[in-house]
Structures are given as structure tokens and as C-alpha cells.
C-alpha atoms as an extended CHARMM CRD file, in Angstrom:
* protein
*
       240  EXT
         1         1  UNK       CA              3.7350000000      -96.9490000000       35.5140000000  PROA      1               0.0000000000
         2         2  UNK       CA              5.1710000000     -100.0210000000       36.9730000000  PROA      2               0.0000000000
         3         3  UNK       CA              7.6180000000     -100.7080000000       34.3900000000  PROA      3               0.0000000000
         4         4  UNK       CA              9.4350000000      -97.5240000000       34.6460000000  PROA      4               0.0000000000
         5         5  UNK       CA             12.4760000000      -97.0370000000       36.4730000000  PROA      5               0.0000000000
         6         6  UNK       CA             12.7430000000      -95.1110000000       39.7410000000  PROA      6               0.0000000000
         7         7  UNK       CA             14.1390000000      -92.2510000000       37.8210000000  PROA      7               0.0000000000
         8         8  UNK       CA             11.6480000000      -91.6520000000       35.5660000000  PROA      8               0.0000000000
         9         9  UNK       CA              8.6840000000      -92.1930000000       37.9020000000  PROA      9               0.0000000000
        10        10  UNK       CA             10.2790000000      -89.8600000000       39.8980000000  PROA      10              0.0000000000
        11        11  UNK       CA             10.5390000000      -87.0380000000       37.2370000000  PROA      11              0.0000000000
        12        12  UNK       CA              7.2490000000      -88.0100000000       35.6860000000  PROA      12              0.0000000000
        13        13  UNK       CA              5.7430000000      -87.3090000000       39.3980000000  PROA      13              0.0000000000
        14        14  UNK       CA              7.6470000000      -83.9330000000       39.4540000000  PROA      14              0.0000000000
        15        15  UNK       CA              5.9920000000      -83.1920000000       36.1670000000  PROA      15              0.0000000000
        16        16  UNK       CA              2.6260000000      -84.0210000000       36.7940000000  PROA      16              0.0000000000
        17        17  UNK       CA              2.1530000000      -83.1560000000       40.2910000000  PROA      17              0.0000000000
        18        18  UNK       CA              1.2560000000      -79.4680000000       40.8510000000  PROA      18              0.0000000000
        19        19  UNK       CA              1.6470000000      -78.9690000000       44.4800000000  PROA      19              0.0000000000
        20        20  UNK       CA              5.8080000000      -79.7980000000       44.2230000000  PROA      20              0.0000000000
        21        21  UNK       CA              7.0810000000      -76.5880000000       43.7950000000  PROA      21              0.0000000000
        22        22  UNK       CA             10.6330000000      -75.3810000000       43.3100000000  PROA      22              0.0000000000
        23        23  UNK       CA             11.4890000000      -79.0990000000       42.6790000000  PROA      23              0.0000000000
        24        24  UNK       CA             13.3510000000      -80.6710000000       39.9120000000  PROA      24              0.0000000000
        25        25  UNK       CA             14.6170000000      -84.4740000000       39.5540000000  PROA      25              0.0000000000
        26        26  UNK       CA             18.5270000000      -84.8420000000       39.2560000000  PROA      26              0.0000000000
        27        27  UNK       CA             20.2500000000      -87.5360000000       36.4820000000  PROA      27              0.0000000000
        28        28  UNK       CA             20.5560000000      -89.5530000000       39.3500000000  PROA      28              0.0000000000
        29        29  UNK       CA             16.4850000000      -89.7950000000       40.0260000000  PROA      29              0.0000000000
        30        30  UNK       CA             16.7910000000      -87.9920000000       43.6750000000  PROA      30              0.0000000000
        31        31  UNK       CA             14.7510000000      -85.2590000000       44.8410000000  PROA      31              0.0000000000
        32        32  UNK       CA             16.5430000000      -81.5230000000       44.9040000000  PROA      32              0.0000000000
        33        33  UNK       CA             14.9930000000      -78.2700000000       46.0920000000  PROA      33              0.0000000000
        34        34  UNK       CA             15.5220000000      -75.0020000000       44.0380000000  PROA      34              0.0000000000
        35        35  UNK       CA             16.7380000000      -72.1770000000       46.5750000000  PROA      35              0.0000000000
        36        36  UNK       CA             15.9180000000      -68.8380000000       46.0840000000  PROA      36              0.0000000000
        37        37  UNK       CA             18.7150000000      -66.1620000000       45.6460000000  PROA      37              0.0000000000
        38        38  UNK       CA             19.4300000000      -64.4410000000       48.7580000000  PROA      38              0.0000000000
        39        39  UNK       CA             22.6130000000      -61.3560000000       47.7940000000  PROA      39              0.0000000000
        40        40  UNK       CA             25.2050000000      -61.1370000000       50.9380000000  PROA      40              0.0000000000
        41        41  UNK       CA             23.8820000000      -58.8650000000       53.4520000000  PROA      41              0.0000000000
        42        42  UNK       CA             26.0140000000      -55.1000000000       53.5590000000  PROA      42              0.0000000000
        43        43  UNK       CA             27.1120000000      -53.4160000000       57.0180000000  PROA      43              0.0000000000
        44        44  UNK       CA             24.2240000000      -50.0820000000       57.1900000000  PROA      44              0.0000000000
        45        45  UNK       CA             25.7200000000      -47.1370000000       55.0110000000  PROA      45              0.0000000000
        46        46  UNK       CA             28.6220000000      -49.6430000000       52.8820000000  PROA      46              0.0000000000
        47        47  UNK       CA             27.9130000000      -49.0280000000       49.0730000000  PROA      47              0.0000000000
        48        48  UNK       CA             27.9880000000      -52.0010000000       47.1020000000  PROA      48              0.0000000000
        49        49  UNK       CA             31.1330000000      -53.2450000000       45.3610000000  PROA      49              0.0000000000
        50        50  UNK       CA             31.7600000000      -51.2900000000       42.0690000000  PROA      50              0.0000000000
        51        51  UNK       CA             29.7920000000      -48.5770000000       42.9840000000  PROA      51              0.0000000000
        52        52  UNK       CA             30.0740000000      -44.9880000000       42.8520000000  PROA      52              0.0000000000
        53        53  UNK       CA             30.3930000000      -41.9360000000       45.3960000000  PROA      53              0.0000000000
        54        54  UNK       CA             27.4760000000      -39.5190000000       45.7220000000  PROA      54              0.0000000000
        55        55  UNK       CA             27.9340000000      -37.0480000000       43.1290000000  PROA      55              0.0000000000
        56        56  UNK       CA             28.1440000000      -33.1130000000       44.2530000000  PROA      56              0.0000000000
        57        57  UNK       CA             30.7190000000      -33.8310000000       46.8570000000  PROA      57              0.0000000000
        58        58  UNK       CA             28.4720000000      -34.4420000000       49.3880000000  PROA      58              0.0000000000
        59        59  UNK       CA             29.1520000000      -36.5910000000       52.2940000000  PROA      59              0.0000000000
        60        60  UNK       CA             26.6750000000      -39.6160000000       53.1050000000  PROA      60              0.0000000000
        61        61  UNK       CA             24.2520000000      -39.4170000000       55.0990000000  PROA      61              0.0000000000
        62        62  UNK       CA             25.8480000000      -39.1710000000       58.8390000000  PROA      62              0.0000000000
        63        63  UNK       CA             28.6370000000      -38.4570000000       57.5990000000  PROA      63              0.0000000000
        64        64  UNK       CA             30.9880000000      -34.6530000000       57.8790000000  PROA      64              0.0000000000
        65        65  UNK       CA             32.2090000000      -32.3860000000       55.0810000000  PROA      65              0.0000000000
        66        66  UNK       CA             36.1700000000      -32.4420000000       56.0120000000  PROA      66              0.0000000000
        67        67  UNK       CA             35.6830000000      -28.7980000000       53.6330000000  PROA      67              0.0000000000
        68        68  UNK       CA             34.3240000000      -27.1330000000       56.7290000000  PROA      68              0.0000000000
        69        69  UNK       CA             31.8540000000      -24.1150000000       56.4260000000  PROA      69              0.0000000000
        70        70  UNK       CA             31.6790000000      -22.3620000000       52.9850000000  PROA      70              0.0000000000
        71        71  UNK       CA             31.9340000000      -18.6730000000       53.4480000000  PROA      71              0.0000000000
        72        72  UNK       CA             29.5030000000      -16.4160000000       50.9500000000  PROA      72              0.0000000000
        73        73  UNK       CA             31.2550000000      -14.7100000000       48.5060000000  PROA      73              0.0000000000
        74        74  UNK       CA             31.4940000000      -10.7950000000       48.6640000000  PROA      74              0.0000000000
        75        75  UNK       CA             33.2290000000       -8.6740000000       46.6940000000  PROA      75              0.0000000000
        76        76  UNK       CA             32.1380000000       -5.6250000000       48.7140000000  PROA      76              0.0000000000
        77        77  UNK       CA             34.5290000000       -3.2720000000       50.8550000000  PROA      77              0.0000000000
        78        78  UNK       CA             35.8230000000       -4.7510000000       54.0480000000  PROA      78              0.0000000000
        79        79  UNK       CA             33.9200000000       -2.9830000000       57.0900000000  PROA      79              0.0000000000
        80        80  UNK       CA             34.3920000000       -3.1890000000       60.6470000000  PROA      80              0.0000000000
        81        81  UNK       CA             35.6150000000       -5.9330000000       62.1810000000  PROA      81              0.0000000000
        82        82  UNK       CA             36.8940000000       -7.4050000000       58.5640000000  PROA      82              0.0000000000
        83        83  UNK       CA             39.3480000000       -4.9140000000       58.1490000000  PROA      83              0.0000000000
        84        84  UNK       CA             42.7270000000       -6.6110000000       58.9110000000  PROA      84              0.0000000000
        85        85  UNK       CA             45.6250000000       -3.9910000000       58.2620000000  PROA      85              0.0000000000
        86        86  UNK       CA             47.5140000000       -3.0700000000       61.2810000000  PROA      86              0.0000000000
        87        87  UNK       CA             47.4990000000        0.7310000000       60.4830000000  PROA      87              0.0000000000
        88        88  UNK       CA             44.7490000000        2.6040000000       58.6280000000  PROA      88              0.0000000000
        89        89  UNK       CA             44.8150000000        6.2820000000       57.7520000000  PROA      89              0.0000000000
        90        90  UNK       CA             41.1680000000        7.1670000000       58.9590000000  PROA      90              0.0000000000
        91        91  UNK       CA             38.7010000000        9.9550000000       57.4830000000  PROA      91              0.0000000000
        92        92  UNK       CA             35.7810000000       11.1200000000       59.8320000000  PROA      92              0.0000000000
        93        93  UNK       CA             32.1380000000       11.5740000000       58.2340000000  PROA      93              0.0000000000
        94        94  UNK       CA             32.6500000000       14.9530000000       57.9590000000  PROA      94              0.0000000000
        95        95  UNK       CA             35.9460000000       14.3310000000       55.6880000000  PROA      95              0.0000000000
        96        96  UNK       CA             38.3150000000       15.5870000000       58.4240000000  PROA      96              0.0000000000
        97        97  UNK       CA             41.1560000000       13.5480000000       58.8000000000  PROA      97              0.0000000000
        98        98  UNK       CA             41.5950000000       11.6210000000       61.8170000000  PROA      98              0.0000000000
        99        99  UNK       CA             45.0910000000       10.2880000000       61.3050000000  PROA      99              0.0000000000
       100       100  UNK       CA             47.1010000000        7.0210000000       61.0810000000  PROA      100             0.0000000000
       101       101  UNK       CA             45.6990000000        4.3080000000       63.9900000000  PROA      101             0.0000000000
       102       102  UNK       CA             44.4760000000        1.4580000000       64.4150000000  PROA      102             0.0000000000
       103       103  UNK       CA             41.2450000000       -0.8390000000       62.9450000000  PROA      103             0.0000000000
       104       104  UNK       CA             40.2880000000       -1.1350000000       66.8930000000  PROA      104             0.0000000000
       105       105  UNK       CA             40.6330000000        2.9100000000       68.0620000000  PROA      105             0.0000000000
       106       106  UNK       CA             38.9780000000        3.8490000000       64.5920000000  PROA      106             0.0000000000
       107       107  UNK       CA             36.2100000000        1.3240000000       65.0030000000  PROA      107             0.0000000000
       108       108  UNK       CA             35.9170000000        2.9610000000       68.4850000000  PROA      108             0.0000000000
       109       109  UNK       CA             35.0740000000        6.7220000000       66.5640000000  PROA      109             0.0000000000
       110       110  UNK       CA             32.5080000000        4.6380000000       64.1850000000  PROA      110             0.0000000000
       111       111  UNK       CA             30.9720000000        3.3100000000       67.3570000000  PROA      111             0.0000000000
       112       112  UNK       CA             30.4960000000        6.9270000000       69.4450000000  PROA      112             0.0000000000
       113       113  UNK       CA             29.0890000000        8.3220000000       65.6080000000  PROA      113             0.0000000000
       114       114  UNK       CA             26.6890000000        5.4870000000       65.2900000000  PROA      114             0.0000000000
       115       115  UNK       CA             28.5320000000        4.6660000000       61.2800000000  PROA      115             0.0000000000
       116       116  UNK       CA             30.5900000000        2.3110000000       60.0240000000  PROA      116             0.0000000000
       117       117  UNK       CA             34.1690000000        1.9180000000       59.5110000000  PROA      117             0.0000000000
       118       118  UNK       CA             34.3580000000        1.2680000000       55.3710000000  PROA      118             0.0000000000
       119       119  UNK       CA             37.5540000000        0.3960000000       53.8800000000  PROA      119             0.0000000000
       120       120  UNK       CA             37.4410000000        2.5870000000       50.6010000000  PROA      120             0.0000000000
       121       121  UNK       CA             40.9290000000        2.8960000000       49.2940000000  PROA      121             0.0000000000
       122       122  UNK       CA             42.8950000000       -0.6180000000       50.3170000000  PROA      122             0.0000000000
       123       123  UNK       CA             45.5810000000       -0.4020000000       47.8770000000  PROA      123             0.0000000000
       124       124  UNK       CA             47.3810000000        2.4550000000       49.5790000000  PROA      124             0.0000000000
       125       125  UNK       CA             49.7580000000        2.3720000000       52.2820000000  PROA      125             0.0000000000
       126       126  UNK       CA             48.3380000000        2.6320000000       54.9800000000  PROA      126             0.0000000000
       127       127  UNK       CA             44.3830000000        1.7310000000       53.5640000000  PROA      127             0.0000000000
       128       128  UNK       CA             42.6880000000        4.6350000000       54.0170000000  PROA      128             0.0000000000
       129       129  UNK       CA             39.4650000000        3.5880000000       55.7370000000  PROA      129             0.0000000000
       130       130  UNK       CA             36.0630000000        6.4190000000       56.3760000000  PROA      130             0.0000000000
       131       131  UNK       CA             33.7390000000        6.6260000000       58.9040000000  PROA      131             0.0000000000
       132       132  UNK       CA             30.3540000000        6.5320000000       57.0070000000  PROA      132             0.0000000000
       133       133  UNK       CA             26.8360000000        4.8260000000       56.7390000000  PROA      133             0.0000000000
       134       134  UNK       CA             27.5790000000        1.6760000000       54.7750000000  PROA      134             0.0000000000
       135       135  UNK       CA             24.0690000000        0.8590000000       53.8840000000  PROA      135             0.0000000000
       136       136  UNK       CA             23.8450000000        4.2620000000       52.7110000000  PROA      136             0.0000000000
       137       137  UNK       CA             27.4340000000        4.1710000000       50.8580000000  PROA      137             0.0000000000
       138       138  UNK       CA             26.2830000000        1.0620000000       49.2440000000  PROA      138             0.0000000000
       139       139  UNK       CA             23.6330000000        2.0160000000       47.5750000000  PROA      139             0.0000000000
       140       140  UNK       CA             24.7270000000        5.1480000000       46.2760000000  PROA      140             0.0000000000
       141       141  UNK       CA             27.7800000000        2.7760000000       44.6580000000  PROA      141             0.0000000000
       142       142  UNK       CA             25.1120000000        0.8620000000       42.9390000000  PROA      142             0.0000000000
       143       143  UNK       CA             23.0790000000        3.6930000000       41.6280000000  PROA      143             0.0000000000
       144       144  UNK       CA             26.3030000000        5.5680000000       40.2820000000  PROA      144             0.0000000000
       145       145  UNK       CA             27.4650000000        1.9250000000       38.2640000000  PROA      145             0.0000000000
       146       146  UNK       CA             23.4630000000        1.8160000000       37.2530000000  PROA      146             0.0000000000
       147       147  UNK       CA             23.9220000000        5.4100000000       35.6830000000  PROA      147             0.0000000000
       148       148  UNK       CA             27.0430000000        4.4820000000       33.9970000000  PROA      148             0.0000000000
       149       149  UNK       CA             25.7850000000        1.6770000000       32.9300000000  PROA      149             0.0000000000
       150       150  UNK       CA             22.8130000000        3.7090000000       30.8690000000  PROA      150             0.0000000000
       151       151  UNK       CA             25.0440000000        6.0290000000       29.4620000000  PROA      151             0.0000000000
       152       152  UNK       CA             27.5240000000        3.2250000000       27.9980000000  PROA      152             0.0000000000
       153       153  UNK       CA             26.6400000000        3.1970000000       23.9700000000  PROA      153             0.0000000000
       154       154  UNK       CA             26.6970000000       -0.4460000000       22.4410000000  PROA      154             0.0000000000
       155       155  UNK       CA             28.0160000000        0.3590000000       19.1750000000  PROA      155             0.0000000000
       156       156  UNK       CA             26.3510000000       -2.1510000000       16.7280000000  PROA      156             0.0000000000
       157       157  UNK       CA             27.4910000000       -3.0480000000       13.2920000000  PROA      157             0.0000000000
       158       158  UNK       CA             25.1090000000       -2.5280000000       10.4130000000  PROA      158             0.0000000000
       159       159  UNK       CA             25.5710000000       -3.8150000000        7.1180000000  PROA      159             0.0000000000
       160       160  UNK       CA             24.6930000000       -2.7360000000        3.6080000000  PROA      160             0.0000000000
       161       161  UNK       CA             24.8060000000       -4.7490000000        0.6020000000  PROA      161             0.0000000000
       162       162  UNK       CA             25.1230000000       -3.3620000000       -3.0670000000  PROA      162             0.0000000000
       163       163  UNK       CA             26.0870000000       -4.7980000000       -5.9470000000  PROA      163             0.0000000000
       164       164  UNK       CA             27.9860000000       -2.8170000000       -9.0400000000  PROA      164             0.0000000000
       165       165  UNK       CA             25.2510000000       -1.6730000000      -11.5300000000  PROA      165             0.0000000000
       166       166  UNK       CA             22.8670000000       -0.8940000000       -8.6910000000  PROA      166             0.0000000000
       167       167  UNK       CA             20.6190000000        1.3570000000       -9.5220000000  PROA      167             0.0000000000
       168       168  UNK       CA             20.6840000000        5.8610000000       -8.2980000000  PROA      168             0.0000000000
       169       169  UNK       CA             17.8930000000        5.0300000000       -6.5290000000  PROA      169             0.0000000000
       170       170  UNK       CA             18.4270000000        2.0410000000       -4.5480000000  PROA      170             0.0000000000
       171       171  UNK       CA             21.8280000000        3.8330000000       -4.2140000000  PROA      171             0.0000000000
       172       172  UNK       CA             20.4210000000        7.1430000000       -2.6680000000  PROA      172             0.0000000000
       173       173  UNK       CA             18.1510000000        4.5750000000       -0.1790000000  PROA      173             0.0000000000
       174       174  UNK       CA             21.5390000000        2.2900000000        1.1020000000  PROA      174             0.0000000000
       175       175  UNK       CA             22.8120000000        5.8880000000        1.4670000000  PROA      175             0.0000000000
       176       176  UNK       CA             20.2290000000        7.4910000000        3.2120000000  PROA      176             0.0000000000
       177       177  UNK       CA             20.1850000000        4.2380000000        5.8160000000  PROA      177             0.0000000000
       178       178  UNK       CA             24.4110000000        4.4300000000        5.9940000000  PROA      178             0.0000000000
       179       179  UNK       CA             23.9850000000        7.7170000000        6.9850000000  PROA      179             0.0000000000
       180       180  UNK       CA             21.3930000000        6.9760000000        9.7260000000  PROA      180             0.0000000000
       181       181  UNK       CA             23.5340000000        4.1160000000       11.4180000000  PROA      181             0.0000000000
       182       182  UNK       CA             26.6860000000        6.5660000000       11.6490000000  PROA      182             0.0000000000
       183       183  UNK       CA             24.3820000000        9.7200000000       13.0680000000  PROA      183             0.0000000000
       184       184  UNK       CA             23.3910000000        6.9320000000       15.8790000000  PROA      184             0.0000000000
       185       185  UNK       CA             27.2360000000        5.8600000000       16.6880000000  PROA      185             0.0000000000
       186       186  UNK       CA             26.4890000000        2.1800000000       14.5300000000  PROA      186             0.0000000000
       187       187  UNK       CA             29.3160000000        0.7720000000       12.7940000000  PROA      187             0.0000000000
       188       188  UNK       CA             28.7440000000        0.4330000000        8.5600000000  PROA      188             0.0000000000
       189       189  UNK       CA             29.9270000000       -2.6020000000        6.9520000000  PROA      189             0.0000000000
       190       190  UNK       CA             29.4240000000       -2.1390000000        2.7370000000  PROA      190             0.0000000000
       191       191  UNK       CA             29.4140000000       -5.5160000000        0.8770000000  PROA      191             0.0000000000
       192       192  UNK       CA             30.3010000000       -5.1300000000       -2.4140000000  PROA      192             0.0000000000
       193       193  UNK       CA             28.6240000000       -8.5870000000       -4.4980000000  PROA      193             0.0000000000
       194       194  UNK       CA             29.9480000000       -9.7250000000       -7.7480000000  PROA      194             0.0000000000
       195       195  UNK       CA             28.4510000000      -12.2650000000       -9.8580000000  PROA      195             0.0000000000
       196       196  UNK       CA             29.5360000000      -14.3400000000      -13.0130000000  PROA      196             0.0000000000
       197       197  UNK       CA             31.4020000000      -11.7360000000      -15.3750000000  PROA      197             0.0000000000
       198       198  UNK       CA             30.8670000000       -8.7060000000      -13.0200000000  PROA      198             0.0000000000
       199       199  UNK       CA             34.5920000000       -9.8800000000      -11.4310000000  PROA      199             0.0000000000
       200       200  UNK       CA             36.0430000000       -8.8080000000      -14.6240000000  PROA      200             0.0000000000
       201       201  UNK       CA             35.0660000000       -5.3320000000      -13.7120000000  PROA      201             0.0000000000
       202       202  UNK       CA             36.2680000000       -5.1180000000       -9.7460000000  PROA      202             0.0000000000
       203       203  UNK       CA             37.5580000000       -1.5780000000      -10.4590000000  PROA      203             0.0000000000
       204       204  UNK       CA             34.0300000000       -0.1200000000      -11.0280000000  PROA      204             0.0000000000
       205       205  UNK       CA             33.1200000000       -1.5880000000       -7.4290000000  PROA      205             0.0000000000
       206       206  UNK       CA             35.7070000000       -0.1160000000       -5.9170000000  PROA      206             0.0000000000
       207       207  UNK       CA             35.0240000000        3.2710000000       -7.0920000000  PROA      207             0.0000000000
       208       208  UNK       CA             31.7480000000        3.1950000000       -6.0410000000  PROA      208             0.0000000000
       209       209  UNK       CA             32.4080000000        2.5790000000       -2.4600000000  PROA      209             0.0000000000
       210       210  UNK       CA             35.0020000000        5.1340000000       -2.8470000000  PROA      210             0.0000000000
       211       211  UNK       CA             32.2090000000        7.1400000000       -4.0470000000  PROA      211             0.0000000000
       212       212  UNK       CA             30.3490000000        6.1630000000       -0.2730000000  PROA      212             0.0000000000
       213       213  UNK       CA             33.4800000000        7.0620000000        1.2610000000  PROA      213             0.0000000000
       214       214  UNK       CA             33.5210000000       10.4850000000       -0.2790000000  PROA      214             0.0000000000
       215       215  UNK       CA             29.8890000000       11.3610000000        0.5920000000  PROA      215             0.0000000000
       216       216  UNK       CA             30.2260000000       10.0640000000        3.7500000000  PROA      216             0.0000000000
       217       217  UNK       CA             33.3150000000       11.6490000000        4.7720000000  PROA      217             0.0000000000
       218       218  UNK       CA             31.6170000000       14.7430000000        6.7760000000  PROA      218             0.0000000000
       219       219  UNK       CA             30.2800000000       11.9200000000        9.2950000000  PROA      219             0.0000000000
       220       220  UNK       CA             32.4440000000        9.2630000000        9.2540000000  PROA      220             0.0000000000
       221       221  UNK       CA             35.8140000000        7.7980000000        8.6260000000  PROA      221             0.0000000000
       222       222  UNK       CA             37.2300000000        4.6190000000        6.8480000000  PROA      222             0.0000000000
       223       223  UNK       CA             38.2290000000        1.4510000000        9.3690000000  PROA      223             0.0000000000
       224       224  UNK       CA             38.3580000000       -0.8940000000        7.0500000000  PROA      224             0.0000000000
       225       225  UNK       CA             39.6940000000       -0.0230000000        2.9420000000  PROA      225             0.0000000000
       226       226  UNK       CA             37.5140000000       -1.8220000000        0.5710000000  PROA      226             0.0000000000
       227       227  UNK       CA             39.6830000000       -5.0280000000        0.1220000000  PROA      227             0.0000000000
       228       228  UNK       CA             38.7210000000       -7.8780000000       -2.6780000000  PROA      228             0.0000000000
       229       229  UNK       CA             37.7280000000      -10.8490000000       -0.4580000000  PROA      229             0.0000000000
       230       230  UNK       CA             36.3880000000      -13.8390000000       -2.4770000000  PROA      230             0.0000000000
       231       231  UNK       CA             33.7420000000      -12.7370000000       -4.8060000000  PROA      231             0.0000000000
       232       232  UNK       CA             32.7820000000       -9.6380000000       -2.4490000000  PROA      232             0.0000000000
       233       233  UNK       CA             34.5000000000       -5.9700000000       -1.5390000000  PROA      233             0.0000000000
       234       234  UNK       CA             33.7740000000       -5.0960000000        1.6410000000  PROA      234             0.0000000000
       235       235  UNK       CA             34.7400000000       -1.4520000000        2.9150000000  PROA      235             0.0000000000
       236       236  UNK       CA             33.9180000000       -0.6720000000        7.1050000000  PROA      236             0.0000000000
       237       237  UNK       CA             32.9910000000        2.8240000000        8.1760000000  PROA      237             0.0000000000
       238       238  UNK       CA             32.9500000000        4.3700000000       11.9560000000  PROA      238             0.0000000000
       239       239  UNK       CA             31.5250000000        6.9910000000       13.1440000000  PROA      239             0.0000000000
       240       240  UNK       CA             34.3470000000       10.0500000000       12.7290000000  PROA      240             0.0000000000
């Protein structure tokens, strides 16, 4: 080991030593200590560089929404104090008319009845506004839209395929089910297939859904004329 140079008994050392740690041997044969990575400390709450704002619009922590305080939604009738027109034409609970005054002298009638003041017409001039029970009101509104809402008919449309040589009595079945879908307010849509050499013969498709039409005509009417679209006729029915 005495013949080397100071260099390489230096690296040799660093090599064989276990207890030198973090240590390497430059070119020049001097010792150099390997320091760990420390990143720049960041003021509290900085992001770091490159990054990203919150997402959602949210401030950081500490910090203030400049938006302010979000106000719920409702799509309700203004009542009391949120009725803002200058002059209101007011109707008592009874359904007498009060007259033209103001929000503030009509409020004053809701308040000696123990109601509310409900705006319920604000597109006139002046809004008409009634004295009433607006928890009451309310729900009566809700259970008149329910109603409506289960007499409303969804009109579906049904379809029925046939092809040109069908058969009388797979014709008297896609008859029998037309018929049922127009007796319940359903749309029919007839498809008319043709395959191969059948398009040579369009005119005997078209007579038969004429034919449908005919039969049908006590029930329903024609919304659609049978009309040749690619290699199907279709013909649409509604209830008459």
C-alpha cells in the first residue's frame, strides 16, 4: 500500500472503510462530503412555483370569498318583506279588495289577520298581492301541479314490422296490436321490409299499408304517408 500514490490510497480507504459515509474522493485525491438536498424553505400558505389554485373556487385556508354570501335559489312567490314594488293592488283573505297601497300598510293588514302577504300576480301593473296562509297556499300549488302532472298522457311510439307476402294471420295479429296502441293514445309506426327481388314489387307494399290505413281509419289518422325510404316503407299513424 506504500507504493501507491496519495490519491489512490485515499480512494482505496474511501472504498474499503465502512464507517465514511456520504464521502467520495475528488480527481485531485482530497476528501469531499456529499450534502443532502435541502428545497428552499416557502413563507406559510405560498404555493410552490408552477403550481395550481385550489379547484372549486374556494379561497385558501384563511383566506375570504371576495363573492360574498350565496343566496338560495327560490323560484317561489315573493312574500312579505321581499316584495319590492312601490304600489300593490291588495286582495284580503276573504277576496275583498283592499285597494292600491303600499307593501308596508298591506303587510300591516297581513300582520292584524295573522297571514301572509303573497305576491300572486307580479306581471300586472300594479302586482296584485293577497293576504293568505302561504304555507297553506304552497302546498295546495304543489298538489294541483302533482294532479296535472298524473293526468298528462306520454304518448309513446309503437312500431310494427311486416313484410309484403306476410301471411292473413300474422296480418290480423300486427292488426289486432295496431289497434291496441291507438285505443291507448300510442303513436303506430308500420315498417314495410323488402328483401332481394321483393323491391321490384314496392307497389304491392304500399297497398297493403294502404290497406292498414283503410281499416284503421275509424280510430286513427295518417301522420306520416307511406314513403319508400331505403329498402323499407314506413307509414305513421296517430290517434284520430
Amino acid at each position: 500500500m506504500s507504493s501507491l500514490s496519495n490519491p489512490q490510497r485515499n480512494r482505496l480507504q474511501a472504498r474499503q472503510n465502512p464507517l465514511i459515509n456520504r464521502a467520495f474522493v475528488t480527481s485531485s485525491g482530497e476528501w469531499t462530503i456529499k450534502q443532502p438536498y435541502r428545497p428552499p424553505s416557502r413563507p406559510p400558505g405560498s404555493r410552490p412555483p408552477g403550481s395550481r389554485p385550489p379547484s372549486g373556487g374556494r379561497p385558501p385556508s384563511g383566506g375570504r370569498d371576495s363573492r360574498g354570501p350565496q343566496r338560495p335559489v327560490d323560484d317561489g312567490p315573493r312574500v312579505n318583506e321581499h316584495i319590492r314594488s312601490e304600489k300593490i293592488r291588495v286582495v284580503g283573505a276573504d277576496g275583498e279588495m283592499k285597494g292600491v297601497m303600499t307593501p308596508h300598510e298591506a303587510m300591516v293588514l297581513a300582520e292584524e289577520a295573522g297571514l301572509d302577504l303573497v305576491e300572486i300576480s307580479p306581471n300586472t301593473d300594479p302586482p296584485v298581492c293577497k293576504i293568505l296562509d302561504y304555507g297553506k297556499y304552497k302546498y295546495e300549488q304543489q298538489k294541483k301541479a302533482a294532479e296535472a302532472r298524473k293526468k298528462q298522457k306520454v304518448v309513446d311510439l309503437k312500431e310494427i314490422k311486416i313484410r309484403p307476402g306476410i301471411e292473413q294471420h300474422d296480418y290480423e295479429v300486427k292488426m289486432r296490436n295496431a289497434r291496441k296502441f291507438l285505443e291507448g293514445g300510442d303513436k303506430v309506426k308500420v315498417t314495410m321490409r323488402f328483401r332481394g327481388r321483393e323491391m321490384s314489387h314496392i307497389q304491392i307494399g304500399r297497398e297493403l299499408l294502404e290497406k292498414m290505413h283503410q281499416e284503421l281509419a275509424g280510430i286513427s289518422k295518417v301522420e306520416y304517408h307511406p314513403r319508400l325510404e331505403g329498402r323499407q316503407m314506413i307509414m305513421i299513424l296517430v290517434p284520430a
